[in-house]
Coordinates of C-alpha atoms and ligand atoms in Angstrom, one line a residue:
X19 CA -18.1 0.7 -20.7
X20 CA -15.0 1.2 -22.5
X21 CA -11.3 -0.4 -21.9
X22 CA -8.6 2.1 -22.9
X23 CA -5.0 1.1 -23.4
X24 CA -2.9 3.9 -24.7
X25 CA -2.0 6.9 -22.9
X26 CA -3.9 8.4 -26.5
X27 CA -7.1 7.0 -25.8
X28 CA -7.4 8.2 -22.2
X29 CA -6.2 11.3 -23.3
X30 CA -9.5 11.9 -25.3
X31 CA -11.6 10.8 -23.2
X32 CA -10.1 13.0 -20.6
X33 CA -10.0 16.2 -22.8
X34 CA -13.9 15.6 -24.3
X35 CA -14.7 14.8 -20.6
X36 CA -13.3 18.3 -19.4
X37 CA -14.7 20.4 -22.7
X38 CA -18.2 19.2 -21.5
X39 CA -17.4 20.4 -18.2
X40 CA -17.5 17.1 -16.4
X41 CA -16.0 16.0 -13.3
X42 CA -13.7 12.7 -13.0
X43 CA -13.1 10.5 -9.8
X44 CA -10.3 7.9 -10.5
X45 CA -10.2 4.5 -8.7
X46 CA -6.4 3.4 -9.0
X47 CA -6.5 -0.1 -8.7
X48 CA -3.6 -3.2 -9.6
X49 CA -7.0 -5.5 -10.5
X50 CA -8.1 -8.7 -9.5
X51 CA -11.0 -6.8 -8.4
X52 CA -12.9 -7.2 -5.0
X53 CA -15.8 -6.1 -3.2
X54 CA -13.2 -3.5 -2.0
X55 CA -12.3 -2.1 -5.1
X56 CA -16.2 -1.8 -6.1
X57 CA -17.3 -0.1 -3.1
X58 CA -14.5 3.0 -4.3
X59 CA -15.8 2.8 -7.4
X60 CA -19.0 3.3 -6.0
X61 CA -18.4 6.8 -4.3
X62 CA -16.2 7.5 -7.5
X63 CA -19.8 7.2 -9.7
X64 CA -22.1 8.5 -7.1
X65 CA -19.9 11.8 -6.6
X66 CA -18.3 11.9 -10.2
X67 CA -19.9 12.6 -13.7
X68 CA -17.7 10.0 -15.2
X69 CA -15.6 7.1 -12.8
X70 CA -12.0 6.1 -14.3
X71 CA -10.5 3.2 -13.0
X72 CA -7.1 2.0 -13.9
X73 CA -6.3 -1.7 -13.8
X74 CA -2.8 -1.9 -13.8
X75 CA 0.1 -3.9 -12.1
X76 CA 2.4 -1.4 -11.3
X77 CA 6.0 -3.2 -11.5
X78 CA 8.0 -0.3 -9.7
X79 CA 5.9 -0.6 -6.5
X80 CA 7.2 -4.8 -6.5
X81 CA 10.8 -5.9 -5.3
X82 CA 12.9 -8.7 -6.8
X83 CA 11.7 -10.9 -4.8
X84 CA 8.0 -10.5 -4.3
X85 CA 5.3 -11.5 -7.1
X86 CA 4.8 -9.2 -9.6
X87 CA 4.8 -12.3 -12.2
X88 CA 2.5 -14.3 -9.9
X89 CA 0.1 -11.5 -8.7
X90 CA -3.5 -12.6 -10.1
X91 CA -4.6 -10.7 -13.7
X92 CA -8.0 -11.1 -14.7
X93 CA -9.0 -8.4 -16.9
X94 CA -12.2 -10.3 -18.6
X95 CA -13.4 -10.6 -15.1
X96 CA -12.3 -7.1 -14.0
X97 CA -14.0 -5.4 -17.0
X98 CA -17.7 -6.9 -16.0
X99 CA -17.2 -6.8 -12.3
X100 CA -16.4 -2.5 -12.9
X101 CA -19.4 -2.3 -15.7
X102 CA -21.7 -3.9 -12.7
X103 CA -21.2 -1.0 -10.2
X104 CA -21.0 2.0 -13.6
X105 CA -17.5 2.8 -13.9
X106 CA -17.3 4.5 -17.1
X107 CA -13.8 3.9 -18.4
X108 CA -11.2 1.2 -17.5
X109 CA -7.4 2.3 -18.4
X110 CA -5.5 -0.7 -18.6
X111 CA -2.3 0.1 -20.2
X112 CA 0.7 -2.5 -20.7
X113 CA 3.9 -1.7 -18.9
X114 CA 6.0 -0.6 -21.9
X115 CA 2.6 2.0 -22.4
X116 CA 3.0 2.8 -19.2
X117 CA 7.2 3.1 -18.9
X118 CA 8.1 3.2 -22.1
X119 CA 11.8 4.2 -21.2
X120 CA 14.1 2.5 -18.4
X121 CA 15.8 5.3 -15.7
X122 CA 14.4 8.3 -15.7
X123 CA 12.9 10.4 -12.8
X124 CA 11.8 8.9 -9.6
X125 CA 10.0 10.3 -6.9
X126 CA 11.7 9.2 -3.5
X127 CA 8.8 8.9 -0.7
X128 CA 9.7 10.7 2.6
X129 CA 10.0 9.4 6.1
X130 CA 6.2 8.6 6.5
X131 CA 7.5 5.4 4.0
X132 CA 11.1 4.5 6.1
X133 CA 8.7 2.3 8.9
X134 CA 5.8 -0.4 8.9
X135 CA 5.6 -2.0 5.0
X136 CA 8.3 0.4 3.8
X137 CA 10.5 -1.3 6.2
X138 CA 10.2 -4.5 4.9
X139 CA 9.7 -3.4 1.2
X140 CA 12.4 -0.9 0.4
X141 CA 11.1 1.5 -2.5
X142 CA 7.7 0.3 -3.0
X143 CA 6.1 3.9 -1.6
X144 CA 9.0 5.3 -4.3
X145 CA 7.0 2.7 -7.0
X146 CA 3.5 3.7 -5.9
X147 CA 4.1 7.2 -5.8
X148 CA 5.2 7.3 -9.3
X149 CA 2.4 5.6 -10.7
X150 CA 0.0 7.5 -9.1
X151 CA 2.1 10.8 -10.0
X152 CA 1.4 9.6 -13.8
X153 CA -2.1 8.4 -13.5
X154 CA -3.3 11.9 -11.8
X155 CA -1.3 13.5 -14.0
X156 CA -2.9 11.4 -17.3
X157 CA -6.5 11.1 -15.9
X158 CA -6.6 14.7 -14.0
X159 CA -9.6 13.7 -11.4
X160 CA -11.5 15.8 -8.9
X161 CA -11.2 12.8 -6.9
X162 CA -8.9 10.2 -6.4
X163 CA -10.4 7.2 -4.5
X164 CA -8.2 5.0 -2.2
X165 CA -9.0 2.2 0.6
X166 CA -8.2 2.5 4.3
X167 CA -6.8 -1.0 4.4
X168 CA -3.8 0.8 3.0
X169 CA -3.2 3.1 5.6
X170 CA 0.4 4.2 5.0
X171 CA 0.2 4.1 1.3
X172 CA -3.2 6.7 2.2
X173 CA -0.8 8.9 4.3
X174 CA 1.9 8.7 2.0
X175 CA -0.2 9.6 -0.7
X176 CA -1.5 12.6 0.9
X177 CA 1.4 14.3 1.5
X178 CA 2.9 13.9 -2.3
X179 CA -0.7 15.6 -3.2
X180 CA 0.2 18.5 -0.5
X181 CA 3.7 19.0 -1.2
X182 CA 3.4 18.5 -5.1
X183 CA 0.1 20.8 -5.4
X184 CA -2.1 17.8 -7.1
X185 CA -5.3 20.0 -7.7
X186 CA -7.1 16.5 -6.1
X187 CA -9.2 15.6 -3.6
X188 CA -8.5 12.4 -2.0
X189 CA -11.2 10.3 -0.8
X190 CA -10.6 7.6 1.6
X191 CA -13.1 4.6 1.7
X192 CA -12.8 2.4 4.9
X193 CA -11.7 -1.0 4.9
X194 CA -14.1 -3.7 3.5
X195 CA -14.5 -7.1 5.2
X196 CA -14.9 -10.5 5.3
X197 CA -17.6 -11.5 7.6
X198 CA -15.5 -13.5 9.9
X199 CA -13.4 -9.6 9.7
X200 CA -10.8 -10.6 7.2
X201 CA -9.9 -7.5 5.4
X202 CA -11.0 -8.1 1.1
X203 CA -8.0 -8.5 -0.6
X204 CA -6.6 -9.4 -3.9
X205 CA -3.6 -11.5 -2.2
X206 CA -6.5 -13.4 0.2
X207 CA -6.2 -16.0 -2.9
X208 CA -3.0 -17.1 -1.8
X209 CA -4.3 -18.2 1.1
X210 CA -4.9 -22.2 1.9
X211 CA -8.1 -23.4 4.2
X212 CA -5.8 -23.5 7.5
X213 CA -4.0 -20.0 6.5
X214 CA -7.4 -19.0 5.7
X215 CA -8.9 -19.8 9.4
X216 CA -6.4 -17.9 10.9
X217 CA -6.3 -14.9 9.1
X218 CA -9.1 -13.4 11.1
X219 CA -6.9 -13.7 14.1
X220 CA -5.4 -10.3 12.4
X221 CA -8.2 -7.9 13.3
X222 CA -8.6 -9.6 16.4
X223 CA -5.4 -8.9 17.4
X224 CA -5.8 -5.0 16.3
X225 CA -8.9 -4.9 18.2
X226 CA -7.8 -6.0 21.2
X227 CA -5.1 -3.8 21.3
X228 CA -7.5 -0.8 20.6
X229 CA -9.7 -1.4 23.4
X230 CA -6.5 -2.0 25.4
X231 CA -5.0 0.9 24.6
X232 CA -8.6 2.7 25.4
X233 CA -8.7 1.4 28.5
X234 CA -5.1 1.7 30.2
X235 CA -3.4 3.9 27.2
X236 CA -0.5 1.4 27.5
X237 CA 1.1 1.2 24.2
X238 CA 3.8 -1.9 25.2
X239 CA 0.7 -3.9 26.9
X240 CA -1.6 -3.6 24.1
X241 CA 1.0 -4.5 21.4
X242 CA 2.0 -7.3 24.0
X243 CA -1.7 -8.6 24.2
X244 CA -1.8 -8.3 20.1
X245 CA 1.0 -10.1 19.3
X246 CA 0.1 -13.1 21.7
X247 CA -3.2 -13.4 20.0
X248 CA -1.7 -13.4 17.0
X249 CA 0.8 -15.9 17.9
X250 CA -1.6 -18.1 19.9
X251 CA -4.0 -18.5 16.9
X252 CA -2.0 -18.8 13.4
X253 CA 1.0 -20.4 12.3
X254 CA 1.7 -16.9 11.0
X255 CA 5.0 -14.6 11.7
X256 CA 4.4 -11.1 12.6
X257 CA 6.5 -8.7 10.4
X258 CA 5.3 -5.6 12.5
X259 CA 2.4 -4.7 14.8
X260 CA 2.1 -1.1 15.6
X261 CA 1.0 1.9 17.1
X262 CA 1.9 5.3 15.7
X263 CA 0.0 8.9 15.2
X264 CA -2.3 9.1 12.3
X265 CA -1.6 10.2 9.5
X266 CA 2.4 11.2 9.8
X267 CA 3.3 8.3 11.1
X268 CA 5.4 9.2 14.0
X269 CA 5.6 7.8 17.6
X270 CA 2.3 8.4 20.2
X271 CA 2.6 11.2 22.3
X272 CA 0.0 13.0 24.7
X273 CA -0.8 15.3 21.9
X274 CA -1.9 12.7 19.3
X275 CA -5.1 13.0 17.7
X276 CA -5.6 9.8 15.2
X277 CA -3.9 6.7 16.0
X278 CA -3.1 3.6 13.9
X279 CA -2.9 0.1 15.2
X280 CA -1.4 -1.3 11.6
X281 CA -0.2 -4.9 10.9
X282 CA 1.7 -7.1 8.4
X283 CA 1.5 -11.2 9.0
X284 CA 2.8 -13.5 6.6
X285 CA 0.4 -16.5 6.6
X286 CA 2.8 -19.1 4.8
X287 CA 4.4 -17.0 2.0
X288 CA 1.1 -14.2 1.9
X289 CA 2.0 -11.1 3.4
X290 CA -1.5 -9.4 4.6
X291 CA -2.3 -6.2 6.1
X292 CA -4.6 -4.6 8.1
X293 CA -5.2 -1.5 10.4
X294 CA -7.3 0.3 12.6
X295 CA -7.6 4.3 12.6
X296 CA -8.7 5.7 16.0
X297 CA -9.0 9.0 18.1
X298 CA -7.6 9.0 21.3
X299 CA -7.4 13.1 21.9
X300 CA -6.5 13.6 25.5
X301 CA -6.5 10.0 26.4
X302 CA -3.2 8.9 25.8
X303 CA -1.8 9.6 29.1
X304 CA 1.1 7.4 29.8
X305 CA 3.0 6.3 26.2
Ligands
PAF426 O1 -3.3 0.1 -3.8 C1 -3.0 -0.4 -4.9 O2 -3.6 -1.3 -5.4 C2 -1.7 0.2 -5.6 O3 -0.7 0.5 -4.7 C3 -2.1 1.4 -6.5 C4 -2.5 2.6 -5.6 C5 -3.1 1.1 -7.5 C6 -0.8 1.9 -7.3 O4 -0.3 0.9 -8.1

């Protein structure tokens, strides 16, 4: 396996890749891999002639104020981790590779991105957006591979490949767990033993509130039930717990198809996430 780090390099391999008529899945991915980040690259190699994955911090997608210095870099580790499940190519460019100038054109994320994390993290669907914009752009895939765990950033995605024309299939792998039903994260590191016990308490929560909201369709109760549990078992604040239609994020109605129970909890100063995708069609009878 080869690690690329200039926009030249990937180039080639991109171009010789294409002249042999190959196809390309790309697994975006800010590093610090887990069993998460292997199981897209995965699909990527089983449905792909050659699997791309970019390691790559993306400083756009951080605010001021949230860890872009402190996130956890590993490449050494990342490299043989990717080699073990076949990915062919890791891009890992430095920033000033990657934005070379300061200012120029952003892509603005619509309203899917005003609610839930883009609420609480003002331009950071603006910051993903234009990173992915580059890499699909720079790598050209078939397929782009994404986790479930990141629901919004999924449906946010989606509609910048439908409204821009990416020529890409998205592929959308479902959340990968802990046993105990911790979602696999990079930022789980962060966590200390007690913040670690409690995290399951998460999908618990969102759980509970499904088969709540499967049983009485009473959005208030279940988000009622799912924030107690939450608050009963961790020391953790809620910065939302949700229920909206899947995948344009907009309130539950009688018509709703897919639902999404999503949550952020900061345990201590970790911010984690988690969500639960769901049909409901014709069930949702009083919201
Ligand atoms: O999900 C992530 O890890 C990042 O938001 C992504 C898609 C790699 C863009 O930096």
């Amino acid at each position: 396996m080869n690690v690329l780090t200039t926009i030249a390099q990937l180039r080639q391999v991109v171009l010789d890749t294409k002249n042999q008529h190959q196809t390309i899945g790309l697994v975006p991915t800010m590093g610090y891999l887990h069993e998460g980040h292997l199981t897209l690259a995965q699909h990527a190699k089983r449905e792909n002639d050659v699997a791309i994955m970019s390691i790559f911090v993306n400083p756009t997608q951080f605010g001021p104020n949230e860890d872009f210095e402190s996130y956890p870099r590993d490449l050494a580790r990342d490299t043989k981790l990717a080699a073990s499940v076949g990915v062919d190519y890791i891009f890992a460019p430095a920033v000033e590779e990657m934005y070379p100038q300061d200012g120029g054109i952003r892509i603005r994320a619509g309203r899917q991105a005003e609610l839930l994390c883009g609420a609480s993290r003002p331009g950071h669907f603006d910051g993903v957006l234009q990173v992915v914009a580059k890499l699909f752009n720079l790598v050209q895939p078939d397929r782009a591979y994404f986790g479930q765990k990141d629901a919004q950033q999924v449906a946010i995605i989606q509609t910048m490949v439908r409204d821009y024309n990416f020529p890409i299939e998205l592929r959308v792998v479902p959340v990968v767990r802990e046993e105990d039903g911790l979602a696999k994260s990079s930022r789980n590191v962060y966590l200390n033993e007690t913040e670690r016990t409690q995290a399951p308490a998460i999908q618990q929560a969102l759980q509970l509130a499904k088969c709540e909201l499967q049983e009485t369709q009473d959005v208030k109760k279940a988000l009622a039930l799912a924030t107690k549990l939450i608050e009963d078992n961790t020391d953790g604040n809620i910065d939302y717990l949700s229920i909206l239609s899947y995948p344009d994020l907009n309130e539950v109605t009688v018509d709703t198809e897919q639902i999404v129970l999503a949550a952020a909890v900061y345990l201590g100063k970790t911010r984690l996430i988690d969500n639960v995708i769901f049909s409901l069609k014709g069930e949702m009878a009083h919201v």
